[in-house]
XYZ file of C-alpha atoms in Angstrom:
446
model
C 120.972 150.038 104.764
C 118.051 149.961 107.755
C 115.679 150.539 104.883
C 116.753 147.731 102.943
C 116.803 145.724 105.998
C 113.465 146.814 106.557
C 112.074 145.648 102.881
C 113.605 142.247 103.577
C 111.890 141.732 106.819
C 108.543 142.801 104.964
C 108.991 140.826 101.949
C 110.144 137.305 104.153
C 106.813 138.097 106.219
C 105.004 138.682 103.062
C 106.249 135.054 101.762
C 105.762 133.561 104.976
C 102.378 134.615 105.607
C 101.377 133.299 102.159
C 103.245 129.639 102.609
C 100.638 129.345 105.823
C 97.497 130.575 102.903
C 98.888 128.037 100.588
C 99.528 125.112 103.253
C 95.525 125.960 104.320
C 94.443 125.709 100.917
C 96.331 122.743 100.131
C 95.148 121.038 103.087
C 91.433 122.075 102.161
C 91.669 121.052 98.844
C 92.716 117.334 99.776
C 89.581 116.985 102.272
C 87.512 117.913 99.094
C 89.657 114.946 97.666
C 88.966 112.947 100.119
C 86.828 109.626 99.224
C 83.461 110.248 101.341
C 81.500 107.953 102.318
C 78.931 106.238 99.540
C 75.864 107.249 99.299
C 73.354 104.904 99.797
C 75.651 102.357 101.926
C 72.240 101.765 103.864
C 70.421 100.402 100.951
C 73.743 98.194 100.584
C 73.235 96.663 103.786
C 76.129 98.625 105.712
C 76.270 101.412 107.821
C 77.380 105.382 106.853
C 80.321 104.213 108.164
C 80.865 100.678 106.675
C 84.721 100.378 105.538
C 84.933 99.334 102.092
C 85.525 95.542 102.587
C 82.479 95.587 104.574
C 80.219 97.189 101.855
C 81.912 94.583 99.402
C 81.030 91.452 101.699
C 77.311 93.255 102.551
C 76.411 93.719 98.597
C 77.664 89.629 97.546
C 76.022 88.409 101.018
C 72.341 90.466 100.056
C 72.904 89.750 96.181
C 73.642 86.335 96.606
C 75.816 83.419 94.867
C 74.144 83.035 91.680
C 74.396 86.837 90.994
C 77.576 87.741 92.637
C 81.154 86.243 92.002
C 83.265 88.045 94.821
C 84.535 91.615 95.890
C 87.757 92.638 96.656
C 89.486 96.213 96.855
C 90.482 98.095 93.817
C 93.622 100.746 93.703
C 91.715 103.450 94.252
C 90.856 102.311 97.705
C 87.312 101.233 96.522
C 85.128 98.225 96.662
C 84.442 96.187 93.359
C 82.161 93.696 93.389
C 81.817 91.179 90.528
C 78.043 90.963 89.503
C 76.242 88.358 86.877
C 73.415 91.147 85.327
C 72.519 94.473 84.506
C 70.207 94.872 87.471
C 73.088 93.827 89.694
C 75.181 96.147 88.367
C 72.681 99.336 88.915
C 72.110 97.944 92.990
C 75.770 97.884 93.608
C 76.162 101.230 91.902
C 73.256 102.616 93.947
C 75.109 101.661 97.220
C 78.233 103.361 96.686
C 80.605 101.024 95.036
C 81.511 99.618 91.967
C 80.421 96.913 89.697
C 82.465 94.716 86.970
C 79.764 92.495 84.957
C 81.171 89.094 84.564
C 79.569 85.434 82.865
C 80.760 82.954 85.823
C 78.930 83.651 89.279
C 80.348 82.548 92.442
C 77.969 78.997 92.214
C 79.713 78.397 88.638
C 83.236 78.854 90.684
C 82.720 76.940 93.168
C 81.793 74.213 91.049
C 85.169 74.377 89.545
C 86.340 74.159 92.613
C 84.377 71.257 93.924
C 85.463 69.056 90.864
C 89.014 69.969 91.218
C 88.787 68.634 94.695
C 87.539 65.558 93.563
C 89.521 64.205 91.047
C 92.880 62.074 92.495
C 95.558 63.957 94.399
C 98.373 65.652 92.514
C 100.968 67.120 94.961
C 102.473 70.437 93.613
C 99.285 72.004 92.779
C 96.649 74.447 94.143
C 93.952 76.989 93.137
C 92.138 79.855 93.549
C 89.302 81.461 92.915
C 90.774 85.029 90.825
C 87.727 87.109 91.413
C 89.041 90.404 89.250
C 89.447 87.878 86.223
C 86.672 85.358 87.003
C 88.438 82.385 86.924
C 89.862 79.590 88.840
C 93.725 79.540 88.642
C 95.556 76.428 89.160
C 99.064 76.645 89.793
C 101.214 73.785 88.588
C 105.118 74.026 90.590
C 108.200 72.027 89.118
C 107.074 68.904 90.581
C 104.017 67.722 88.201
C 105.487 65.482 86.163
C 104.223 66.248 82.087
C 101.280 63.575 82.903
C 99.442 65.032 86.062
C 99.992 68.135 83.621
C 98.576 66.916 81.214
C 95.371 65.171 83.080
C 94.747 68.423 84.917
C 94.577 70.067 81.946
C 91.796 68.031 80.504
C 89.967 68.045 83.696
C 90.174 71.962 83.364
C 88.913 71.603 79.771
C 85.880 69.896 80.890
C 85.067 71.593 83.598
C 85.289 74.951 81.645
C 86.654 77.846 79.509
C 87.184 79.648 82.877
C 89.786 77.279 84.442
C 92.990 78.327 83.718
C 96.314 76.249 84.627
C 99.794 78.051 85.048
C 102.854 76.561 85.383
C 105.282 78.429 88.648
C 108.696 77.659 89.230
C 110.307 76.285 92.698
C 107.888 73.847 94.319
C 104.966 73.799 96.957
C 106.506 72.978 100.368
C 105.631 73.605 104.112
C 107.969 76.262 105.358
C 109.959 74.118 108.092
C 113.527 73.472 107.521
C 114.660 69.948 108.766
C 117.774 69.723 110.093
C 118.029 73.313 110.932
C 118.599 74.833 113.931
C 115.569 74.031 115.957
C 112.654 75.470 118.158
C 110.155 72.802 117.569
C 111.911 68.779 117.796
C 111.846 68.092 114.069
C 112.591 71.478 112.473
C 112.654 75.492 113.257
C 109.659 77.605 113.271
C 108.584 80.869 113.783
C 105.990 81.310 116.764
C 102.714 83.530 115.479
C 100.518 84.797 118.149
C 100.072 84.842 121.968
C 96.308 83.246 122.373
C 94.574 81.981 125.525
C 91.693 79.744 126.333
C 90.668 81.888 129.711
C 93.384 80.073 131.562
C 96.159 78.986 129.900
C 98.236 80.971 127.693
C 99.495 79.891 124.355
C 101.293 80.101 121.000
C 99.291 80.184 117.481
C 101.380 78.614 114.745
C 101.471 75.854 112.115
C 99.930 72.396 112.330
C 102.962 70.792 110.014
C 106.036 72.368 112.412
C 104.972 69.420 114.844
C 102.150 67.094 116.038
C 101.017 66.765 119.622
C 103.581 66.312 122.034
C 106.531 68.344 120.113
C 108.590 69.983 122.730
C 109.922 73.619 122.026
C 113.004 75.101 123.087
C 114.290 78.842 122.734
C 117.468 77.551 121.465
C 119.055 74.803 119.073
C 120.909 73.564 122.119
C 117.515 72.660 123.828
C 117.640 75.266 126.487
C 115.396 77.788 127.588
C 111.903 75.481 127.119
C 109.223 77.319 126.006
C 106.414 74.598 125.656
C 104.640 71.596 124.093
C 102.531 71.351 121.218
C 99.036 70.226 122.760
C 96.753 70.571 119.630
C 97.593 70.068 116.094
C 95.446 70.211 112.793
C 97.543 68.981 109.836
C 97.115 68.322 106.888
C 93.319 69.834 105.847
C 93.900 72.738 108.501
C 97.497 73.976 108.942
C 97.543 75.554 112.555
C 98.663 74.346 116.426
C 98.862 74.967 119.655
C 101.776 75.015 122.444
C 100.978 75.585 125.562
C 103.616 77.877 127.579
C 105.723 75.438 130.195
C 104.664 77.947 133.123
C 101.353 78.557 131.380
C 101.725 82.457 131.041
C 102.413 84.703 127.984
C 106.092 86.298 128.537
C 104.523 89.275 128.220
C 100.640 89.260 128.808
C 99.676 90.198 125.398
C 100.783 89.393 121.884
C 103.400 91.130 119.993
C 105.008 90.880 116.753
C 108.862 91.628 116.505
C 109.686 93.204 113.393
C 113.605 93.470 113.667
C 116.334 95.549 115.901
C 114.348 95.356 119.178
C 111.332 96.739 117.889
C 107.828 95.181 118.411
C 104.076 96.023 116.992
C 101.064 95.243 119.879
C 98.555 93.316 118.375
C 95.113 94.631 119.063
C 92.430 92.552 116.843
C 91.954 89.749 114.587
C 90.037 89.397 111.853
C 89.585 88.001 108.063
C 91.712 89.659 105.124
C 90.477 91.160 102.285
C 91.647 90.320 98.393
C 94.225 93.392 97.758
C 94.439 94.526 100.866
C 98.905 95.414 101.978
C 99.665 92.643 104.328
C 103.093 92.350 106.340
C 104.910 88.781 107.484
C 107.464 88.107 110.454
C 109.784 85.141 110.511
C 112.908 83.428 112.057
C 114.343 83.570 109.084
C 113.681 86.387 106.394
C 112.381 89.295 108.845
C 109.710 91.092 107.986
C 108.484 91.242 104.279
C 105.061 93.323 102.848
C 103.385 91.965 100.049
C 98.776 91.728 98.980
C 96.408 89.417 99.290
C 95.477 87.915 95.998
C 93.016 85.591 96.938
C 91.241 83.343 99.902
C 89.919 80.460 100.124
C 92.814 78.770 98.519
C 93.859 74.995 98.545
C 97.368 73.804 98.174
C 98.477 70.293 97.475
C 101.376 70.253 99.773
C 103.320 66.902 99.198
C 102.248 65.905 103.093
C 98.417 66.829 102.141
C 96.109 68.909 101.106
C 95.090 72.328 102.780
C 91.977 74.161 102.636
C 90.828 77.735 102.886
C 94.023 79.349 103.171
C 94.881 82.921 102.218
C 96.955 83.434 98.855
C 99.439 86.575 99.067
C 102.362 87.491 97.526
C 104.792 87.721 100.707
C 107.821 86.020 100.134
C 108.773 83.342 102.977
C 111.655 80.520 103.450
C 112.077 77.549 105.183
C 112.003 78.551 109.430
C 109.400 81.273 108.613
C 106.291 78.441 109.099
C 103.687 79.523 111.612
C 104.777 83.527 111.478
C 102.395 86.284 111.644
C 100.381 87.687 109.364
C 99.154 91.274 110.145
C 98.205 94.527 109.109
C 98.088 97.800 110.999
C 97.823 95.549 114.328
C 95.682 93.164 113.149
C 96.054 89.486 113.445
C 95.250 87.847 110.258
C 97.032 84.306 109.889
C 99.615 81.871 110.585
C 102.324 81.025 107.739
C 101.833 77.634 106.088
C 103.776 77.270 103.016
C 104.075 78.398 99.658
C 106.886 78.418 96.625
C 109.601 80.644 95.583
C 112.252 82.771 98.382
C 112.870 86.218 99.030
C 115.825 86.614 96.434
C 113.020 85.732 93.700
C 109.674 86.135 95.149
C 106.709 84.083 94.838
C 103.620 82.800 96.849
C 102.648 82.250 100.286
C 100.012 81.039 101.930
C 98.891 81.685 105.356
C 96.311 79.827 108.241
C 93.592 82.313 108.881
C 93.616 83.053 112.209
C 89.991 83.365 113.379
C 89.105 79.835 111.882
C 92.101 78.288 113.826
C 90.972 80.783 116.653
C 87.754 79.508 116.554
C 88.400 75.608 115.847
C 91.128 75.686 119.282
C 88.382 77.570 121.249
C 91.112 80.347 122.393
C 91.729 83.953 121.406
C 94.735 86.155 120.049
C 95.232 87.839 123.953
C 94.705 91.693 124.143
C 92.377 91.297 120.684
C 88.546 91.701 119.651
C 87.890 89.400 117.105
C 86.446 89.681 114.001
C 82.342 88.986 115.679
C 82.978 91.327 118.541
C 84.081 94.016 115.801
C 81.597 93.201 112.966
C 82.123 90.859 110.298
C 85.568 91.486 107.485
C 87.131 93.793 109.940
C 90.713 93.923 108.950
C 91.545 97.290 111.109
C 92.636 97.527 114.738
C 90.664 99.826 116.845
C 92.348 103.822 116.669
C 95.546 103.954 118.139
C 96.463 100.468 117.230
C 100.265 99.158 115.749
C 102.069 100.961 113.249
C 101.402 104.218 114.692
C 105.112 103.981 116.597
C 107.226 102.033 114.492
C 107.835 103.513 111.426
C 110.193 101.580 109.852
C 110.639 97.117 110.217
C 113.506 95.156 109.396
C 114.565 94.413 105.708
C 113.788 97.822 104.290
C 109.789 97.257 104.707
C 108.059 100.437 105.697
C 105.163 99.990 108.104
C 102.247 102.743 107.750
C 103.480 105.578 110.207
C 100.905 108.637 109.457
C 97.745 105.841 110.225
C 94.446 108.394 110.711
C 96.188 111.310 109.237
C 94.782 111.352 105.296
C 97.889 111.252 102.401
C 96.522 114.329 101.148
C 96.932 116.694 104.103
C 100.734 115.759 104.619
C 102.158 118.163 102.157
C 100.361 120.998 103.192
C 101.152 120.354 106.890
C 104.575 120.552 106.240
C 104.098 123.775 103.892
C 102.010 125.973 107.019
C 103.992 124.419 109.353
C 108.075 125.941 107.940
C 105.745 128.964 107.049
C 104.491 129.211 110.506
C 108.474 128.993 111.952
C 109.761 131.694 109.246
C 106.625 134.144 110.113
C 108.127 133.533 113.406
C 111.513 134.002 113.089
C 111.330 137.069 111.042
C 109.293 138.498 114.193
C 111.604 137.307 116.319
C 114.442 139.180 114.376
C 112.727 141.857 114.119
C 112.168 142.689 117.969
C 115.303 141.576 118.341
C 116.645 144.643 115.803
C 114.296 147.468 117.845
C 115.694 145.843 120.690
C 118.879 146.802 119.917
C 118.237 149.859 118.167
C 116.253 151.247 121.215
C 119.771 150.722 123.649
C 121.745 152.563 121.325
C 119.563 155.531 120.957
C 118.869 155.538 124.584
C 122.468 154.755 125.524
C 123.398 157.791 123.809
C 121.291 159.834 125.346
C 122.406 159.011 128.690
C 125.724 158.573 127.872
């Protein structure tokens, strides 16, 4: 029996000493997986250390318009950037990322663009410049009747093979819900982010939730006053101010609340990236993750037309206007509208924050923005949000092992139970010759 016991012991220390081999190897093997830097980012323009958005922006900005037709982030985490020729293609290659050879450039989009701005008004409609399939996209909602269809889609004819119109169902409409419970005097909103001018302390949210003047209360009852609007840019823009009544953040910086009590610091602002995981918080839904598809986008809202907003595919309802956008503590915009719900999906667009920022003069408080921290930065500095809340409201999981690679998880957890059985089988052991030494003992001086 003690020798079996013995061969047990051996063989579990045997096992265990070759989970904490395995969980070493595993752990090497996935920093030889890792995605190193590019070589040549220098001859792109960046840095050894340039994130991937940043080499993207570096490579279109050096290349320029007429070779170029945007960059965005593919799904393996790496930058594409849409080029015009050959010799293009071989540059962006040379700095480290990749290239897709396309016939419009970015001067042939944004002539699209241009004459789709120009021709008359149809509410219901916006577009976007789709960079991974070089075209412009126009989205049609319910609301255009079969002749604004039908005039759009000559006028997307002539302008080009590379204009494409798509009908989407539900309809184009600012996020406030009239009649609702209120915060602002003619609807609910959601407030975005705490922002300050050097003295005065305010809210960041939408331009259509109220003009100058609205009064905000923390209740429908019109108690607890929170503020008035003193700035408001809407249609064209889609973003506000209102200034605290006692002129002071509640809590000296800005926060997001993403359900149950739980709250993410904010600790930068900055410009998205196309494909990059984005997360909204509003009065009404919660929190909801979803990508940005595209920037630069312009929606026909039935009060106006907006400009440069960011296309995503977050879901958002009426009451959720003027919520945060973020990712991994970052501030990136303000919600303005979009179509669809949460029960169906759809998309959303969303104020960027550093043009409101810098259009109000103020800045998100407790952030660097986007020049302080170099331009397309869309990640906080270490430590920032989503280390400490690993889970938000409505079943959206927030990034909780931030600086710690994918790849090294698995063997972590392998060395680490190896580590505790190598342990515990030492443990029992000493325990046994423990026990086995007082009995011989005891019988000898019993």
């Amino acid at each position: 029996m003690r020798h079996a016991r013995r061969r047990l012991q051996r063989l579990a220390q045997v096992a265990a000493t070759g989970g904490i081999l395995c969980g070493g190897l595993m752990i090497t093997t996935a920093t030889a997986g890792e995605p190193s830097a590019p070589a040549g980012r220098e001859a792109g323009g960046g840095s050894a250390t340039a994130r991937p958005d940043e080499l993207g922006a570096s490579l279109v900005a050096r290349l320029g318009a007429a070779r170029t037709a945007g960059t965005w982030i593919g799904s393996d985490g790496l930058p594409v950037v849409a080029v015009t020729d050959a010799q293009a293609a071989a540059e962006v290659g040379r700095a480290g990322a990749r290239a897709k050879v396309v016939r419009h450039s970015m001067r042939q989009l944004r002539s699209a663009t241009d004459a789709l701005r120009s021709a008359p008004r149809v509410p219901g409609t916006a577009w976007v410049m789709d960079y991974a399939s070089n075209k412009v996209v126009v989205h049609a909602d319910s609301t255009v009747s079969s002749d604004d269809w039908s005039r759009m889609s000559g006028l997307a004819e002539e302008i080009g093979g590379f204009v494409e119109m798509q009908r989407t169902k539900g309809s184009f409409t600012t996020r406030v819900s009239g009649g609702a419970p209120v915060f602002a005097g003619n609807g609910r909103c959601s407030a975005g982010f705490d922002v300050t001018d050097g003295r005065r302390n305010f809210i960041l949210t939408a331009g259509h939730c109220g003009p100058v003047g609205t009064t905000w209360f923390q209740d429908p009852q019109a108690a607890g006053r929170v503020g008035t609007t003193t700035a408001s840019n809407f249609p064209g823009s889609d973003f506000s101010l209102v200034e605290y009544e006692d002129g002071a953040a509640s809590r000296g910086g800005s926060v997001v609340g993403i359900g149950g009590g739980r709250e993410i610091r904010i600790t930068g602002a900055a410009d998205p990236f196309v494909g990059q995981q984005v997360f909204r918080s509003g009065s009404t839904t919660g929190v909801h993750a979803g990508r940005v598809t595209a920037l630069n986008a312009t929606v026909n809202f039935p009060e106006g037309t907006v400009t440069g907003l960011i296309e995503t595919t977050v879901c958002a309802e009426p009451g959720d206007s003027g919520g945060p956008l973020f990712a991994r503590g970052v501030a990136l915009g303000v919600t303005s509208g979009g179509n669809g719900d949460c029960t169906t999906g759809g998309l959303t667009y969303f104020q960027p924050v550093t043009t409101a920022t810098a259009a109000l003069g103020v800045r998100v408080i407790g952030a660097t923005t986007a020049a302080e921290d170099g331009p397309g930065v869309a990640v906080p500095p270490p430590g920032a949000g989503g280390t400490t809340v690993p889970e938000a409201a409505g079943g959206v999981r927030l990034p909780a092992w931030i600086g710690v690679p994918r790849g090294y998880v698995p063997g972590l957890l392998v060395a680490a139970v190896s580590l505790v059985g190598l342990v515990a089988t030492r443990w029992i052991r000493s325990a046994h010759d423990r026990r086995s030494y007082r009995r011989q003992y005891s019988q000898v001086w019993g």
